[in-house]
Amino acid sequence: MDRPEALLDTLRQHIGPAHVLRPEDADLSAWTVDWRKRYHGRPLALVRPADAAEVATVMRACAAAGVAVVPQGGNTGLVGGGVPDASGRQILLNLGRLSRVRALDVDNLTLTVEAGCILQQVQQVAAAAGLLFPLSLAAEGSCTIGGNLASNAGGTAVLRYGNARELCLGLEVVTPQGELWSGLGGLRKDNTGYDLRDLYIGSEGTLGILTAATLKLFPAPAAQTTALAACASLEAAVALLGRARAALGAALTGFEVMNAAALALVARHFPALPRPFADGAWPAWTVLIEQSEAGSPDAPGEAAAARATERFEALLAGALEAGTIDDAVVAASLAQSRSLWALREHIPLAQAEAGLNIKHDIALPVSRIPAFVEANGRDLAAACPGSTLICFGHLGDGNLHHNLQAPAGIDAPAFLRAHEAQVNALVHDAVQAAGGSFSAEHGIGALKCEELGRRKDPVALALMRRLKQALDPLNLMNPGRLLPPG
Amino acid sequence: MDRPEALLDTLRQHIGPAHVLRPEDADLSAWTVDWRKRYHGRPLALVRPADAAEVATVMRACAAAGVAVVPQGGNTGLVGGGVPDASGRQILLNLGRLSRVRALDVDNLTLTVEAGCILQQVQQVAAAAGLLFPLSLAAEGSCTIGGNLASNAGGTAVLRYGNARELCLGLEVVTPQGELWSGLGGLRKDNTGYDLRDLYIGSEGTLGILTAATLKLFPAPAAQTTALAACASLEAAVALLGRARAALGAALTGFEVMNAAALALVARHFPALPRPFADGAWPAWTVLIEQSEAGSPDAPGEAAAARATERFEALLAGALEAGTIDDAVVAASLAQSRSLWALREHIPLAQAEAGLNIKHDIALPVSRIPAFVEANGRDLAAACPGSTLICFGHLGDGNLHHNLQAPAGIDAPAFLRAHEAQVNALVHDAVQAAGGSFSAEHGIGALKCEELGRRKDPVALALMRRLKQALDPLNLMNPGRLLPPG
């Protein structure tokens, strides 16, 4: 990049001067600082193209100038994958203006949207047609579908509907060379060559820029019901999962676990929330089960809800009799369902109130989880006396948030210096030994790039480098993210 | 390949002389002629390694000698992707001896098997544990799971469970250079880098050799019930699909359509099969609907079957009242369900009895199917007077078998000379114009390689070539298959 001004002139000419902003011209911090405020970037310019053709123009100009490009959606990522570095030499390409809904096909159950559409907007377009786009996560009011796909987002509906990857049938992509691949389309079967779609999904902007996607929709459930069950151990929770899968089949849409420490923390910081079990105490493990019931357009939702409640009661009665659970509560109304979910949703908030913690987003085979949590919990307690393991998450997906809460009133920087590296190694080594993943749903970005280099199978890493070299030989797409330095 | 004998000596030494067979030594036709007997290959040798380590050894030796390798599973492919060419210079690498079941994890609902396991064996291992591996297709008694994944097989359970791609959580792969990538594991969430798994799935042996896979299992349904419905048009069948999806949700596991000509052909050649509708005639379109119902381990299957029948009756009564269907039959027993399915399964057999036909395996957005079939049927009738359109398939997946039956008693070679190219162009041009695929579930292989070159988006084709060059720079993996000459 010998003449950045020449590149900026070209971009202004094609995209319009209002959409090419230098840090000298305006406060860009909404785009250059990440969600968790750990990365503070400084771009050559923030560029906001209007459509895929303009994205292609930007890419051709940047490729010709040898300037790196960092694509960005809603800037809600948790791993620093969507903000530029501090060099002042990278173009920050925000996709927010690509926000059109291109096509809704009710009979085909598909929706084609541009990458900058907000996830909640996508959900609403589906709902307005009586359909469901099931991807759902905490940032849904500001994250974009392009970012969801670039990071293969997870969320709360994975058990039934899969990750973002499983919800996408087609993509439109601009390559690092500025070519436009039109791979949209709502086909459920198409065996005509390599699976380019899934290669771009989850590639975190390092292979090309997603500009639009065709998404899978589903019939909206007629009724959703929720229950809580008390388990004496994680082994019992895994046994209950097996029973729930068999009894409810694909109607089982949520299966979350929370340890007693997590719910005690919630009760301490949010005393207005319910204590649903008879004695007001928390069992070793509380399970939240959600069931979604289909319903005929000719039958009212109440009938579906009654069927669902009946199935819940049969499942829980059998589990009580078998000793798998010790107590259970079935929500009698939508409001009660919401208050049970609120317990789960308030855990991260209670953790923030309680002070310092070290977080892990891990996945394991479900069968390995009980032994992992017991042994790793013991090791963590020995390594950090006085700290508490706050363990909760999507047991049905094998995905745990396995967080160590520091003792109250501790000197945070000193605690981190003394324990953070050791705690991360204790958790990630044990995860790796159990065949798990140290990054279940948040991605790699800049934050976990070195960890990927240490923990990924070396042949897989070599294959990833060959693919990157083939598709982005100049290393202009989001450099320094996802793929560790070779 | 200057000294093939040196390569064969190396292979004999590592794999054992009994597993390195030259065409001069034995009749290899079971391996060198494809299922439909259109490709007759002659390899340098048939090589049958025992495990992944031996596969890696073979690949290193072939790479060093510059000899191409054609991987083969059960040799049941329909597009000539698994037999060598006639040059006598390719190694035919049969994976049949890699047939171990490595691990069954009931709590995690996963099964890890080697590539040479027969699909039916995989189904049986799951069933013995009370679980379901849902991939099911006509060749299941002899095809291998490695071949299913290499070709991303479809089959009869795609509507609910997806293609082979969706049923695989992890792979073990030997690269063209003889490296072993251990990507097995039963994780539902793992965002640690590019999606290598899905790149290999469906790559038809052109990027590497699948040696093992971790597969998803499901609870076995407690009951399956089947119904037939009579529709006056494909529009009505699409409307019924919408109703069935909403009413049955994920319990809807099959939705097949058959035109009147297809069922008339079945009735002519298999008169013992049922004529289930009241007047014995065939409606314009007959729909077969299958429902699978979950069941608690504490509840008998009869209760599940009764619930399923009740839901069927509500669905069909509503559709009758709305005028979506004109008649319906719900199977009262497993035997009746089987006899309804037999109508669908006998269509290809009836077509074979009836003589010459030109077949197409196409996919379209469901919403485009009625207009496509009407207009294309008219065009085909005008182009080939006296011929009959036999149209049937997986409407729920947008996948049709759209076959032109030649007039009875016609001179087959003359008919093909006069019409085959024109008919294929008429069908594939119309499919392409409607946003469809000319290869839904059978793959590309050698048969459709040129067609791929003509019809694939040119940017996608260029991206495919870059990936091939990156992973197999010497073009030793199944050359001439999938990817058309550049």
PDB file of N, CA and C in Angstrom, chain B residues 33-93:
ATOM      1  N   VAL B  33     -16.288 -53.004 -13.329  1.00  0.00           N
ATOM      2  CA  VAL B  33     -17.466 -52.642 -14.122  1.00  0.00           C
ATOM      3  C   VAL B  33     -18.467 -51.993 -13.175  1.00  0.00           C
ATOM      4  N   ASP B  34     -19.035 -50.853 -13.570  1.00  0.00           N
ATOM      5  CA  ASP B  34     -19.935 -50.161 -12.642  1.00  0.00           C
ATOM      6  C   ASP B  34     -21.291 -50.850 -12.595  1.00  0.00           C
ATOM      7  N   TRP B  35     -22.094 -50.458 -11.621  1.00  0.00           N
ATOM      8  CA  TRP B  35     -23.400 -51.055 -11.307  1.00  0.00           C
ATOM      9  C   TRP B  35     -24.313 -51.120 -12.519  1.00  0.00           C
ATOM     10  N   ARG B  36     -24.335 -50.042 -13.313  1.00  0.00           N
ATOM     11  CA  ARG B  36     -25.229 -50.009 -14.475  1.00  0.00           C
ATOM     12  C   ARG B  36     -24.542 -50.536 -15.732  1.00  0.00           C
ATOM     13  N   LYS B  37     -23.314 -51.031 -15.575  1.00  0.00           N
ATOM     14  CA  LYS B  37     -22.561 -51.682 -16.654  1.00  0.00           C
ATOM     15  C   LYS B  37     -22.313 -50.762 -17.851  1.00  0.00           C
ATOM     16  N   ARG B  38     -22.105 -49.490 -17.560  1.00  0.00           N
ATOM     17  CA  ARG B  38     -21.787 -48.568 -18.650  1.00  0.00           C
ATOM     18  C   ARG B  38     -20.310 -48.223 -18.701  1.00  0.00           C
ATOM     19  N   TYR B  39     -19.591 -48.518 -17.615  1.00  0.00           N
ATOM     20  CA  TYR B  39     -18.153 -48.214 -17.574  1.00  0.00           C
ATOM     21  C   TYR B  39     -17.395 -49.509 -17.313  1.00  0.00           C
ATOM     22  N   HIS B  40     -16.434 -49.805 -18.184  1.00  0.00           N
ATOM     23  CA  HIS B  40     -15.629 -51.017 -18.063  1.00  0.00           C
ATOM     24  C   HIS B  40     -14.182 -50.578 -17.917  1.00  0.00           C
ATOM     25  N   GLY B  41     -13.672 -50.659 -16.697  1.00  0.00           N
ATOM     26  CA  GLY B  41     -12.321 -50.164 -16.449  1.00  0.00           C
ATOM     27  C   GLY B  41     -11.281 -51.274 -16.453  1.00  0.00           C
ATOM     28  N   ARG B  42     -10.021 -50.864 -16.544  1.00  0.00           N
ATOM     29  CA  ARG B  42      -8.910 -51.801 -16.396  1.00  0.00           C
ATOM     30  C   ARG B  42      -7.846 -51.102 -15.558  1.00  0.00           C
ATOM     31  N   PRO B  43      -7.669 -51.555 -14.289  1.00  0.00           N
ATOM     32  CA  PRO B  43      -6.703 -50.880 -13.420  1.00  0.00           C
ATOM     33  C   PRO B  43      -5.298 -51.454 -13.595  1.00  0.00           C
ATOM     34  N   LEU B  44      -4.322 -50.732 -13.125  1.00  0.00           N
ATOM     35  CA  LEU B  44      -2.991 -51.318 -12.954  1.00  0.00           C
ATOM     36  C   LEU B  44      -3.101 -52.467 -11.956  1.00  0.00           C
ATOM     37  N   ALA B  45      -3.804 -52.210 -10.850  1.00  0.00           N
ATOM     38  CA  ALA B  45      -4.066 -53.273  -9.876  1.00  0.00           C
ATOM     39  C   ALA B  45      -5.222 -52.850  -8.989  1.00  0.00           C
ATOM     40  N   LEU B  46      -5.917 -53.875  -8.461  1.00  0.00           N
ATOM     41  CA  LEU B  46      -6.884 -53.658  -7.384  1.00  0.00           C
ATOM     42  C   LEU B  46      -6.134 -53.824  -6.073  1.00  0.00           C
ATOM     43  N   VAL B  47      -6.218 -52.808  -5.214  1.00  0.00           N
ATOM     44  CA  VAL B  47      -5.489 -52.839  -3.951  1.00  0.00           C
ATOM     45  C   VAL B  47      -6.502 -52.748  -2.828  1.00  0.00           C
ATOM     46  N   ARG B  48      -6.383 -53.647  -1.849  1.00  0.00           N
ATOM     47  CA  ARG B  48      -7.364 -53.697  -0.756  1.00  0.00           C
ATOM     48  C   ARG B  48      -6.659 -53.599   0.595  1.00  0.00           C
ATOM     49  N   PRO B  49      -6.374 -52.385   1.041  1.00  0.00           N
ATOM     50  CA  PRO B  49      -5.696 -52.215   2.333  1.00  0.00           C
ATOM     51  C   PRO B  49      -6.612 -52.614   3.484  1.00  0.00           C
ATOM     52  N   ALA B  50      -5.990 -52.891   4.647  1.00  0.00           N
ATOM     53  CA  ALA B  50      -6.746 -53.390   5.796  1.00  0.00           C
ATOM     54  C   ALA B  50      -7.203 -52.276   6.728  1.00  0.00           C
ATOM     55  N   ASP B  51      -6.495 -51.161   6.734  1.00  0.00           N
ATOM     56  CA  ASP B  51      -6.830 -50.105   7.693  1.00  0.00           C
ATOM     57  C   ASP B  51      -6.317 -48.756   7.182  1.00  0.00           C
ATOM     58  N   ALA B  52      -6.589 -47.718   7.971  1.00  0.00           N
ATOM     59  CA  ALA B  52      -6.240 -46.363   7.526  1.00  0.00           C
ATOM     60  C   ALA B  52      -4.732 -46.203   7.355  1.00  0.00           C
ATOM     61  N   ALA B  53      -3.958 -46.847   8.220  1.00  0.00           N
ATOM     62  CA  ALA B  53      -2.501 -46.733   8.095  1.00  0.00           C
ATOM     63  C   ALA B  53      -2.035 -47.319   6.767  1.00  0.00           C
ATOM     64  N   GLU B  54      -2.634 -48.441   6.358  1.00  0.00           N
ATOM     65  CA  GLU B  54      -2.270 -49.007   5.060  1.00  0.00           C
ATOM     66  C   GLU B  54      -2.734 -48.117   3.907  1.00  0.00           C
ATOM     67  N   VAL B  55      -3.890 -47.494   4.071  1.00  0.00           N
ATOM     68  CA  VAL B  55      -4.337 -46.553   3.022  1.00  0.00           C
ATOM     69  C   VAL B  55      -3.308 -45.430   2.871  1.00  0.00           C
ATOM     70  N   ALA B  56      -2.826 -44.921   3.997  1.00  0.00           N
ATOM     71  CA  ALA B  56      -1.828 -43.843   3.940  1.00  0.00           C
ATOM     72  C   ALA B  56      -0.553 -44.326   3.253  1.00  0.00           C
ATOM     73  N   THR B  57      -0.157 -45.554   3.543  1.00  0.00           N
ATOM     74  CA  THR B  57       1.032 -46.115   2.895  1.00  0.00           C
ATOM     75  C   THR B  57       0.835 -46.203   1.375  1.00  0.00           C
ATOM     76  N   VAL B  58      -0.348 -46.686   0.974  1.00  0.00           N
ATOM     77  CA  VAL B  58      -0.643 -46.780  -0.467  1.00  0.00           C
ATOM     78  C   VAL B  58      -0.565 -45.393  -1.096  1.00  0.00           C
ATOM     79  N   MET B  59      -1.156 -44.407  -0.437  1.00  0.00           N
ATOM     80  CA  MET B  59      -1.175 -43.069  -1.030  1.00  0.00           C
ATOM     81  C   MET B  59       0.235 -42.492  -1.156  1.00  0.00           C
ATOM     82  N   ARG B  60       1.058 -42.710  -0.130  1.00  0.00           N
ATOM     83  CA  ARG B  60       2.434 -42.190  -0.228  1.00  0.00           C
ATOM     84  C   ARG B  60       3.170 -42.845  -1.383  1.00  0.00           C
ATOM     85  N   ALA B  61       2.985 -44.161  -1.536  1.00  0.00           N
ATOM     86  CA  ALA B  61       3.676 -44.866  -2.619  1.00  0.00           C
ATOM     87  C   ALA B  61       3.166 -44.387  -3.983  1.00  0.00           C
ATOM     88  N   CYS B  62       1.857 -44.212  -4.111  1.00  0.00           N
ATOM     89  CA  CYS B  62       1.302 -43.777  -5.403  1.00  0.00           C
ATOM     90  C   CYS B  62       1.720 -42.339  -5.705  1.00  0.00           C
ATOM     91  N   ALA B  63       1.726 -41.481  -4.674  1.00  0.00           N
ATOM     92  CA  ALA B  63       2.148 -40.100  -4.902  1.00  0.00           C
ATOM     93  C   ALA B  63       3.602 -40.067  -5.365  1.00  0.00           C
ATOM     94  N   ALA B  64       4.433 -40.882  -4.721  1.00  0.00           N
ATOM     95  CA  ALA B  64       5.856 -40.911  -5.114  1.00  0.00           C
ATOM     96  C   ALA B  64       6.016 -41.400  -6.546  1.00  0.00           C
ATOM     97  N   ALA B  65       5.160 -42.345  -6.963  1.00  0.00           N
ATOM     98  CA  ALA B  65       5.261 -42.897  -8.315  1.00  0.00           C
ATOM     99  C   ALA B  65       4.456 -42.087  -9.331  1.00  0.00           C
ATOM    100  N   GLY B  66       3.680 -41.109  -8.863  1.00  0.00           N
ATOM    101  CA  GLY B  66       2.849 -40.321  -9.782  1.00  0.00           C
ATOM    102  C   GLY B  66       1.726 -41.134 -10.402  1.00  0.00           C
ATOM    103  N   VAL B  67       1.190 -42.089  -9.649  1.00  0.00           N
ATOM    104  CA  VAL B  67       0.129 -42.958 -10.158  1.00  0.00           C
ATOM    105  C   VAL B  67      -1.212 -42.533  -9.569  1.00  0.00           C
ATOM    106  N   ALA B  68      -2.222 -42.433 -10.414  1.00  0.00           N
ATOM    107  CA  ALA B  68      -3.548 -42.002  -9.972  1.00  0.00           C
ATOM    108  C   ALA B  68      -4.264 -43.113  -9.222  1.00  0.00           C
ATOM    109  N   VAL B  69      -5.152 -42.702  -8.299  1.00  0.00           N
ATOM    110  CA  VAL B  69      -5.865 -43.632  -7.429  1.00  0.00           C
ATOM    111  C   VAL B  69      -7.367 -43.377  -7.536  1.00  0.00           C
ATOM    112  N   VAL B  70      -8.138 -44.456  -7.725  1.00  0.00           N
ATOM    113  CA  VAL B  70      -9.594 -44.377  -7.762  1.00  0.00           C
ATOM    114  C   VAL B  70     -10.131 -45.089  -6.519  1.00  0.00           C
ATOM    115  N   PRO B  71     -10.665 -44.338  -5.535  1.00  0.00           N
ATOM    116  CA  PRO B  71     -11.223 -45.006  -4.355  1.00  0.00           C
ATOM    117  C   PRO B  71     -12.578 -45.628  -4.674  1.00  0.00           C
ATOM    118  N   GLN B  72     -12.862 -46.745  -4.006  1.00  0.00           N
ATOM    119  CA  GLN B  72     -14.117 -47.459  -4.283  1.00  0.00           C
ATOM    120  C   GLN B  72     -14.695 -48.037  -2.994  1.00  0.00           C
ATOM    121  N   GLY B  73     -16.020 -47.895  -2.813  1.00  0.00           N
ATOM    122  CA  GLY B  73     -16.709 -48.521  -1.695  1.00  0.00           C
ATOM    123  C   GLY B  73     -17.388 -49.790  -2.167  1.00  0.00           C
ATOM    124  N   GLY B  74     -18.727 -49.775  -2.208  1.00  0.00           N
ATOM    125  CA  GLY B  74     -19.480 -50.969  -2.595  1.00  0.00           C
ATOM    126  C   GLY B  74     -19.703 -51.096  -4.094  1.00  0.00           C
ATOM    127  N   ASN B  75     -19.165 -50.165  -4.866  1.00  0.00           N
ATOM    128  CA  ASN B  75     -19.339 -50.147  -6.332  1.00  0.00           C
ATOM    129  C   ASN B  75     -20.814 -50.189  -6.725  1.00  0.00           C
ATOM    130  N   THR B  76     -21.610 -49.343  -6.080  1.00  0.00           N
ATOM    131  CA  THR B  76     -23.034 -49.253  -6.429  1.00  0.00           C
ATOM    132  C   THR B  76     -23.397 -47.882  -6.993  1.00  0.00           C
ATOM    133  N   GLY B  77     -22.408 -47.035  -7.230  1.00  0.00           N
ATOM    134  CA  GLY B  77     -22.675 -45.692  -7.734  1.00  0.00           C
ATOM    135  C   GLY B  77     -23.331 -45.717  -9.104  1.00  0.00           C
ATOM    136  N   LEU B  78     -24.076 -44.667  -9.421  1.00  0.00           N
ATOM    137  CA  LEU B  78     -24.856 -44.615 -10.659  1.00  0.00           C
ATOM    138  C   LEU B  78     -24.228 -43.708 -11.705  1.00  0.00           C
ATOM    139  N   VAL B  79     -23.076 -43.102 -11.411  1.00  0.00           N
ATOM    140  CA  VAL B  79     -22.515 -42.119 -12.336  1.00  0.00           C
ATOM    141  C   VAL B  79     -21.066 -42.422 -12.725  1.00  0.00           C
ATOM    142  N   GLY B  80     -20.650 -43.675 -12.511  1.00  0.00           N
ATOM    143  CA  GLY B  80     -19.315 -44.070 -12.961  1.00  0.00           C
ATOM    144  C   GLY B  80     -18.187 -43.380 -12.219  1.00  0.00           C
ATOM    145  N   GLY B  81     -18.405 -43.066 -10.928  1.00  0.00           N
ATOM    146  CA  GLY B  81     -17.376 -42.363 -10.160  1.00  0.00           C
ATOM    147  C   GLY B  81     -16.401 -43.284  -9.451  1.00  0.00           C
ATOM    148  N   GLY B  82     -16.662 -44.589  -9.423  1.00  0.00           N
ATOM    149  CA  GLY B  82     -15.862 -45.482  -8.580  1.00  0.00           C
ATOM    150  C   GLY B  82     -15.160 -46.610  -9.302  1.00  0.00           C
ATOM    151  N   VAL B  83     -15.096 -46.532 -10.629  1.00  0.00           N
ATOM    152  CA  VAL B  83     -14.324 -47.550 -11.362  1.00  0.00           C
ATOM    153  C   VAL B  83     -13.207 -46.847 -12.139  1.00  0.00           C
ATOM    154  N   PRO B  84     -12.082 -47.541 -12.347  1.00  0.00           N
ATOM    155  CA  PRO B  84     -10.954 -46.894 -13.030  1.00  0.00           C
ATOM    156  C   PRO B  84     -11.240 -46.721 -14.519  1.00  0.00           C
ATOM    157  N   ASP B  85     -10.431 -45.916 -15.165  1.00  0.00           N
ATOM    158  CA  ASP B  85     -10.547 -45.839 -16.625  1.00  0.00           C
ATOM    159  C   ASP B  85      -9.905 -47.091 -17.245  1.00  0.00           C
ATOM    160  N   ALA B  86      -9.847 -47.144 -18.560  1.00  0.00           N
ATOM    161  CA  ALA B  86      -9.397 -48.363 -19.238  1.00  0.00           C
ATOM    162  C   ALA B  86      -7.904 -48.345 -19.539  1.00  0.00           C
ATOM    163  N   SER B  87      -7.190 -47.376 -18.980  1.00  0.00           N
ATOM    164  CA  SER B  87      -5.795 -47.197 -19.369  1.00  0.00           C
ATOM    165  C   SER B  87      -4.846 -48.238 -18.793  1.00  0.00           C
ATOM    166  N   GLY B  88      -5.279 -48.945 -17.744  1.00  0.00           N
ATOM    167  CA  GLY B  88      -4.365 -49.865 -17.071  1.00  0.00           C
ATOM    168  C   GLY B  88      -3.303 -49.158 -16.257  1.00  0.00           C
ATOM    169  N   ARG B  89      -3.499 -47.865 -15.992  1.00  0.00           N
ATOM    170  CA  ARG B  89      -2.477 -47.095 -15.288  1.00  0.00           C
ATOM    171  C   ARG B  89      -2.955 -46.571 -13.932  1.00  0.00           C
ATOM    172  N   GLN B  90      -4.205 -46.867 -13.540  1.00  0.00           N
ATOM    173  CA  GLN B  90      -4.720 -46.341 -12.267  1.00  0.00           C
ATOM    174  C   GLN B  90      -4.812 -47.452 -11.223  1.00  0.00           C
ATOM    175  N   ILE B  91      -4.541 -47.084  -9.980  1.00  0.00           N
ATOM    176  CA  ILE B  91      -4.742 -48.020  -8.868  1.00  0.00           C
ATOM    177  C   ILE B  91      -6.205 -47.923  -8.425  1.00  0.00           C
ATOM    178  N   LEU B  92      -6.880 -49.069  -8.365  1.00  0.00           N
ATOM    179  CA  LEU B  92      -8.248 -49.114  -7.852  1.00  0.00           C
ATOM    180  C   LEU B  92      -8.162 -49.481  -6.376  1.00  0.00           C
ATOM    181  N   LEU B  93      -8.500 -48.526  -5.521  1.00  0.00           N
ATOM    182  CA  LEU B  93      -8.318 -48.696  -4.077  1.00  0.00           C
ATOM    183  C   LEU B  93      -9.668 -49.016  -3.443  1.00  0.00           C
TER     184      LEU B  93
END
